Structures are given as structure tokens and as C-alpha cells.
GROMACS .gro file of N, CA, C and O in nm:
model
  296
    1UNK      N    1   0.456   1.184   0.891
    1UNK     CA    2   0.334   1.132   0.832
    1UNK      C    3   0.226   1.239   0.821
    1UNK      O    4   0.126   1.209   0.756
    2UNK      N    5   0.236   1.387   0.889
    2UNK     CA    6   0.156   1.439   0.953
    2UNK      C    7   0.136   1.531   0.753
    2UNK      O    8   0.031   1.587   0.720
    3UNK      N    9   0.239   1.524   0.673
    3UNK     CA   10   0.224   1.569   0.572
    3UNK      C   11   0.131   1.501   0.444
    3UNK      O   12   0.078   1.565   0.353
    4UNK      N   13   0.129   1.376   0.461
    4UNK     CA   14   0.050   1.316   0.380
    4UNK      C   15  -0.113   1.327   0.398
    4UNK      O   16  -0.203   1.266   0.341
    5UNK      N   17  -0.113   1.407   0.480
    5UNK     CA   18  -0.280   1.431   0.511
    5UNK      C   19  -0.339   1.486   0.386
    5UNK      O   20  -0.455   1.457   0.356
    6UNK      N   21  -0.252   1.580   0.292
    6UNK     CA   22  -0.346   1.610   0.170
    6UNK      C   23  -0.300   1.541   0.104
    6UNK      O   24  -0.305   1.603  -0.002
    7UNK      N   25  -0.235   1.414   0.077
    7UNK     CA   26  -0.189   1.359  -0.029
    7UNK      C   27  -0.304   1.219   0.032
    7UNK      O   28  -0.304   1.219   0.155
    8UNK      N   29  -0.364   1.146  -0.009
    8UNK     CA   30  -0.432   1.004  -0.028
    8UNK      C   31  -0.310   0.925  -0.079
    8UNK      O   32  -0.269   0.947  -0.193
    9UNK      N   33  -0.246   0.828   0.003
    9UNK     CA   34  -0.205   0.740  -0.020
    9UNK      C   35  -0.239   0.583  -0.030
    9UNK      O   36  -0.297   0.523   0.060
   10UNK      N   37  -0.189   0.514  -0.170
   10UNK     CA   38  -0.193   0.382  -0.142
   10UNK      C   39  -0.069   0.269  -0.166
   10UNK      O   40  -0.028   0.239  -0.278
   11UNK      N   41  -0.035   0.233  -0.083
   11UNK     CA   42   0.066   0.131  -0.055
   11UNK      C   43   0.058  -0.004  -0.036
   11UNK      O   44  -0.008  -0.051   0.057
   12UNK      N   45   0.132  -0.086  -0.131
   12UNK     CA   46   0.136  -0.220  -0.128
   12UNK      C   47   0.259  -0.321  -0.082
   12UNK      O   48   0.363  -0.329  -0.147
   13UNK      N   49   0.242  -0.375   0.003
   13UNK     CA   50   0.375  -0.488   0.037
   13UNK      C   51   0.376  -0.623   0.046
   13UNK      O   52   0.272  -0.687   0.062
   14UNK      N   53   0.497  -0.680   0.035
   14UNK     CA   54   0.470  -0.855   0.016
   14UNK      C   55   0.466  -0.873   0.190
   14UNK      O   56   0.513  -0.795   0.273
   15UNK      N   57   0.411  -0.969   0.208
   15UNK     CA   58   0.418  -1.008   0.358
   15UNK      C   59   0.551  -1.141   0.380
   15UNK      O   60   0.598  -1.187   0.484
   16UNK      N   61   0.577  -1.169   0.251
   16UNK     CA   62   0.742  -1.258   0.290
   16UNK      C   63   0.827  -1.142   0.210
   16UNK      O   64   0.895  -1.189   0.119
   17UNK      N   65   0.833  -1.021   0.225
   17UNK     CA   66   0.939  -0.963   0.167
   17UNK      C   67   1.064  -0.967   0.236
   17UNK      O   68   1.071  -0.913   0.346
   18UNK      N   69   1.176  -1.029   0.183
   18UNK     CA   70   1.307  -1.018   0.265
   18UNK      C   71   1.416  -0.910   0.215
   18UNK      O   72   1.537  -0.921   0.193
   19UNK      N   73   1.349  -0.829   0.208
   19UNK     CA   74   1.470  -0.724   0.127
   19UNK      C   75   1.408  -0.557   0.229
   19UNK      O   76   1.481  -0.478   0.288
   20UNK      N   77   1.301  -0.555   0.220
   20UNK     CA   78   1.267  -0.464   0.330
   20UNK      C   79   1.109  -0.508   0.423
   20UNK      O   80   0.987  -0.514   0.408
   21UNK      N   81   1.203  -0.527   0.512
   21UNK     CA   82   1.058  -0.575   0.639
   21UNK      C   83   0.901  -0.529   0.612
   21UNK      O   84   0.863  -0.417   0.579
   22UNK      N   85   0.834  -0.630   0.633
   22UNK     CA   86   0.727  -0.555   0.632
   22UNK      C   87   0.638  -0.507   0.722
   22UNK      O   88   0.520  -0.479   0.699
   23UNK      N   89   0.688  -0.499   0.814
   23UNK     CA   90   0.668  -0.438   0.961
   23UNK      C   91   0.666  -0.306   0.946
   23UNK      O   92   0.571  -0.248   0.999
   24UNK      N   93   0.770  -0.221   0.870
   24UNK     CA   94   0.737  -0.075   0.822
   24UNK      C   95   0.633  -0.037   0.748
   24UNK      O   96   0.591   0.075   0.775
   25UNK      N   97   0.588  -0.084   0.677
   25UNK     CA   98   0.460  -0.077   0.622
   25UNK      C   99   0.310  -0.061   0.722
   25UNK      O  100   0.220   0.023   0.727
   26UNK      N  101   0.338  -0.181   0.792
   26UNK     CA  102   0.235  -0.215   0.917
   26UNK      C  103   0.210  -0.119   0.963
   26UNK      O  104   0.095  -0.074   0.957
   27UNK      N  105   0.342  -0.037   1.043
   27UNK     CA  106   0.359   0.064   1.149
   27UNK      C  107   0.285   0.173   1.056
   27UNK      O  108   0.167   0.206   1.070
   28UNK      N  109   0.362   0.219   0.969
   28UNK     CA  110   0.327   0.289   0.906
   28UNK      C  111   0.145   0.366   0.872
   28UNK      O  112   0.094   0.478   0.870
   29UNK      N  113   0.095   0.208   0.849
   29UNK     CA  114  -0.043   0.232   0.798
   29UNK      C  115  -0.147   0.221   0.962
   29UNK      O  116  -0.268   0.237   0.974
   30UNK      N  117  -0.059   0.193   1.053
   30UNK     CA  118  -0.115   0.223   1.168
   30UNK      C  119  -0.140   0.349   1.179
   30UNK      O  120  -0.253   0.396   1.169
   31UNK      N  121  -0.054   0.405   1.197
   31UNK     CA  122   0.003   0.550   1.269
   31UNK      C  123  -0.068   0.669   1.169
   31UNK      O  124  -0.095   0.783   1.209
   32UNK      N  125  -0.097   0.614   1.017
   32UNK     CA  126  -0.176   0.703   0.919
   32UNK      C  127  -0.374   0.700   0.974
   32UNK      O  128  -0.460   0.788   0.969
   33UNK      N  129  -0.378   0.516   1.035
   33UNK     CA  130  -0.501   0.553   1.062
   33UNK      C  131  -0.501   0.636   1.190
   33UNK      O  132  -0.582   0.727   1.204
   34UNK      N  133  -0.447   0.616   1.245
   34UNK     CA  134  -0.462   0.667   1.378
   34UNK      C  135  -0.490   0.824   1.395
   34UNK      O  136  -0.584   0.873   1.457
   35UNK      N  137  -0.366   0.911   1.310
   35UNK     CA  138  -0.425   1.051   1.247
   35UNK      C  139  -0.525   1.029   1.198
   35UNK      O  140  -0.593   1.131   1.213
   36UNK      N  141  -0.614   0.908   1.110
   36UNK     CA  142  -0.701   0.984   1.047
   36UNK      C  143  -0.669   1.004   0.880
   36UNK      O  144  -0.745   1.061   0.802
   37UNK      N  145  -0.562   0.956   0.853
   37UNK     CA  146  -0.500   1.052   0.772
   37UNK      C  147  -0.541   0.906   0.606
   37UNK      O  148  -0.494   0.793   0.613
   38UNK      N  149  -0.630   0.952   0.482
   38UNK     CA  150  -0.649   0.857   0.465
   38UNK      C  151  -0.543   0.795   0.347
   38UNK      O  152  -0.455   0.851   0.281
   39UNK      N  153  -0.591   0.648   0.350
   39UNK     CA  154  -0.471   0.614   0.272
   39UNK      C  155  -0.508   0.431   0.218
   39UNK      O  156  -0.629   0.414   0.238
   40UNK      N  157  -0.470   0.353   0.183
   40UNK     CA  158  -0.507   0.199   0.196
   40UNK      C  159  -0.369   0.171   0.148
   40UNK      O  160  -0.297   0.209   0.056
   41UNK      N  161  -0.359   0.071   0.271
   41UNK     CA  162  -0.271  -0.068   0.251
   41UNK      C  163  -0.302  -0.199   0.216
   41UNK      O  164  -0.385  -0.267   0.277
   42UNK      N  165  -0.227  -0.244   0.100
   42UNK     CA  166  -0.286  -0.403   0.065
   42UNK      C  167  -0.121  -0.483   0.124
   42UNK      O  168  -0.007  -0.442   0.104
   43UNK      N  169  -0.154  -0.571   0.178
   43UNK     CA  170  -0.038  -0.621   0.211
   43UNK      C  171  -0.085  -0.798   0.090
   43UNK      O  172  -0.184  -0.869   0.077
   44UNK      N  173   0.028  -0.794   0.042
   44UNK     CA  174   0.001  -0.937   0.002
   44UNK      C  175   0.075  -1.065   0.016
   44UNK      O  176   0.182  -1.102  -0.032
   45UNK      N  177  -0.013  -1.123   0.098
   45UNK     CA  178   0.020  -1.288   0.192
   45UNK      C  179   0.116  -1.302   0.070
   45UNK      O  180   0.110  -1.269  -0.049
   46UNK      N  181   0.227  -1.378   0.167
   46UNK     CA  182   0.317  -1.445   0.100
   46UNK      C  183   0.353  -1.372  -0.013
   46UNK      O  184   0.390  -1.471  -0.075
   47UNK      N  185   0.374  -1.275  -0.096
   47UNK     CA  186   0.420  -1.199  -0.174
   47UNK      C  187   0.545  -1.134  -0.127
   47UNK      O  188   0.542  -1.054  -0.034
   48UNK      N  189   0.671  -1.169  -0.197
   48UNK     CA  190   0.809  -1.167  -0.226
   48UNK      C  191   0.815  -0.955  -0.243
   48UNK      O  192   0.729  -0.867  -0.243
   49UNK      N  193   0.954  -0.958  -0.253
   49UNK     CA  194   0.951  -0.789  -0.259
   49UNK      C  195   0.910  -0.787  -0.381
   49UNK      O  196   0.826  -0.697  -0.383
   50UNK      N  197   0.919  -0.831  -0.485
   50UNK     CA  198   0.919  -0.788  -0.638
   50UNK      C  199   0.755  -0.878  -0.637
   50UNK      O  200   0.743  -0.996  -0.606
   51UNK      N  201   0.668  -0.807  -0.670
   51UNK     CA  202   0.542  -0.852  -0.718
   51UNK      C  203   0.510  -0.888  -0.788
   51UNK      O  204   0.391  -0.856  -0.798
   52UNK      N  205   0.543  -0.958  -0.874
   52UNK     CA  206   0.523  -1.012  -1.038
   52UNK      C  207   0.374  -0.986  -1.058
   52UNK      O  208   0.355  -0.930  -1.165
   53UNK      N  209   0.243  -1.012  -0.979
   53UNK     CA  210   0.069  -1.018  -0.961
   53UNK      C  211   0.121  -0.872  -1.045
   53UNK      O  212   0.100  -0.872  -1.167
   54UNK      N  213   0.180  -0.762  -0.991
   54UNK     CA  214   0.154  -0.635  -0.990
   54UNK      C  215   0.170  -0.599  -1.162
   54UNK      O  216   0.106  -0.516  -1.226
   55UNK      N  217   0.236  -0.656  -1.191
   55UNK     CA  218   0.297  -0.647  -1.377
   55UNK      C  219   0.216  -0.710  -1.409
   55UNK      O  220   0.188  -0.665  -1.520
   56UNK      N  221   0.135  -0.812  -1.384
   56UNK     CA  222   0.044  -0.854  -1.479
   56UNK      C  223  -0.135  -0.799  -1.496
   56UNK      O  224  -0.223  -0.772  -1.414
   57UNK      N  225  -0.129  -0.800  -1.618
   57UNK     CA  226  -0.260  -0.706  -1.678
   57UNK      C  227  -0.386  -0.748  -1.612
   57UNK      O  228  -0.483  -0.673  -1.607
   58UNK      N  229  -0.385  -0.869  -1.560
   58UNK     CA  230  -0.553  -0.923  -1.473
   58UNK      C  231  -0.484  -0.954  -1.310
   58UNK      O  232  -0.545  -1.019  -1.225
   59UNK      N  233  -0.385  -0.910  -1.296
   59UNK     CA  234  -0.342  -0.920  -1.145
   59UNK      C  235  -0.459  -0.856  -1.041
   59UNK      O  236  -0.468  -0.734  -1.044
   60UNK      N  237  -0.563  -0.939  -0.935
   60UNK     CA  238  -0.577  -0.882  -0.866
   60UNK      C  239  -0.509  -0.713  -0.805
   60UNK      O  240  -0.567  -0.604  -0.800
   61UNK      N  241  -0.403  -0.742  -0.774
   61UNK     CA  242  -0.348  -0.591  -0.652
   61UNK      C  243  -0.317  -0.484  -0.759
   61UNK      O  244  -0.287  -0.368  -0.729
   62UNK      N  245  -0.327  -0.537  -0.899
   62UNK     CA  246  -0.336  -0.404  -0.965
   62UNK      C  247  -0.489  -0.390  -1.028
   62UNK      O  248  -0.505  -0.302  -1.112
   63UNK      N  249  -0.591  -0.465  -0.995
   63UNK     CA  250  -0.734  -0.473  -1.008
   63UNK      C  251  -0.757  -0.349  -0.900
   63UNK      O  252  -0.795  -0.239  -0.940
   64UNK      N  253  -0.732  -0.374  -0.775
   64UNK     CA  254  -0.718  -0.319  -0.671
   64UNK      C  255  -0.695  -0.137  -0.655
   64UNK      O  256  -0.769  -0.051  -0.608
   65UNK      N  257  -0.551  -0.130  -0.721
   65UNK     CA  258  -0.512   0.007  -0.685
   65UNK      C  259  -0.594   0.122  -0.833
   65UNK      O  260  -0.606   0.244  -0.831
   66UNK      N  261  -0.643   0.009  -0.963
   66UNK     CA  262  -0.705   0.096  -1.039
   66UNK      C  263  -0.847   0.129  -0.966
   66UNK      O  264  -0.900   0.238  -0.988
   67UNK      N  265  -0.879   0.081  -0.922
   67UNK     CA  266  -1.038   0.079  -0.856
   67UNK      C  267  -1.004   0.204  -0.807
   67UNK      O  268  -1.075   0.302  -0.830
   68UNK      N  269  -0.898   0.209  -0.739
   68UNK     CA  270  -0.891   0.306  -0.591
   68UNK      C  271  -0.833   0.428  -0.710
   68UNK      O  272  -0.849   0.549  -0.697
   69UNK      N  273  -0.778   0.372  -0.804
   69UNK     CA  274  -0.726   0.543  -0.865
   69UNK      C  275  -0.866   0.639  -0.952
   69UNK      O  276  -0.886   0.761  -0.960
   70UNK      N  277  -0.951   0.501  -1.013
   70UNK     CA  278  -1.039   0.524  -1.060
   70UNK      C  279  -1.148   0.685  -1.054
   70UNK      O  280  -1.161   0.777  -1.136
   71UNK      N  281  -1.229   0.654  -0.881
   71UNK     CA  282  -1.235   0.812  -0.869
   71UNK      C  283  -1.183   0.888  -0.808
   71UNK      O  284  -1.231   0.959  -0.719
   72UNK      N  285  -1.017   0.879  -0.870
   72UNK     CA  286  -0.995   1.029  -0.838
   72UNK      C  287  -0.955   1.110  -0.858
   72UNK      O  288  -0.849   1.062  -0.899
   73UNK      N  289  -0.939   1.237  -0.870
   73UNK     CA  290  -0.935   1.379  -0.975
   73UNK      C  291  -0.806   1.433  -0.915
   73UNK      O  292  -0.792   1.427  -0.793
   74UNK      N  293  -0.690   1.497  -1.006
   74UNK     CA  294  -0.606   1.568  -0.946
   74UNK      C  295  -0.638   1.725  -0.953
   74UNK      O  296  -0.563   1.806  -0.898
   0.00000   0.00000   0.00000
């Protein structure tokens, strides 16, 4: 994790995903705050692995990750 310190990450997961736990995610975005290291997790209640919200054009969680891409410069 200790590499993503110059990379800003953002990550999204269903919280009923049954195809990959979402407990890795959890851990995950723990252990990023804990370095310090920044990043945002949206976990979304009851959201299945496949996000359908995410494909659609007024979906909240993709309201969400444009905001967050919005300012920022590569």
C-alpha cells in the first residue's frame, strides 16, 4: 500500500457483493488511512458486485467519483 502514496486513489464497492468480499476493501481503506496515504472509499449499501448506479449517466457514485476527478491535474 506503501506505493500508492503518490498515486490518489478512489475505490468503490457493493456492500452485498458476493463475488469478492467486501471486507478487502474495508481493510484496505483502513490501512491507507492509517499511513495517511490519501484516497476515498464509497462503499455502496446493498450494492451487488456489478453496479448498474455506476453505468448510469445521473447515478449518484458516478456523481461522486466525477466530483473527486474534477480537480485534478495529471
Amino acid at each position: 500500500l506503501d506505493n500508492a502514496r503518490m498515486v490518489p486513489c478512489f475505490f468503490i464497492h457493493g456492500g452485498a457483493d458476493e463475488v469478492v468480499p467486501v471486507q478487502f476493501d474495508r481493510w484496505t481503506a483502513e490501512e491507507l488511512k492509517a499511513k495517511g496515504i490519501e484516497h476515498e472509499y464509497l462503499e455502496v449499501p446493498k450494492g451487488p458486485h456489478v453496479l448498474k448506479e455506476f453505468a448510469e449517466s445521473s447515478g449518484e457514485v458516478k456523481k461522486r467519483l466525477q466530483g473527486w476527478l474534477a480537480g485534478r491535474v495529471r
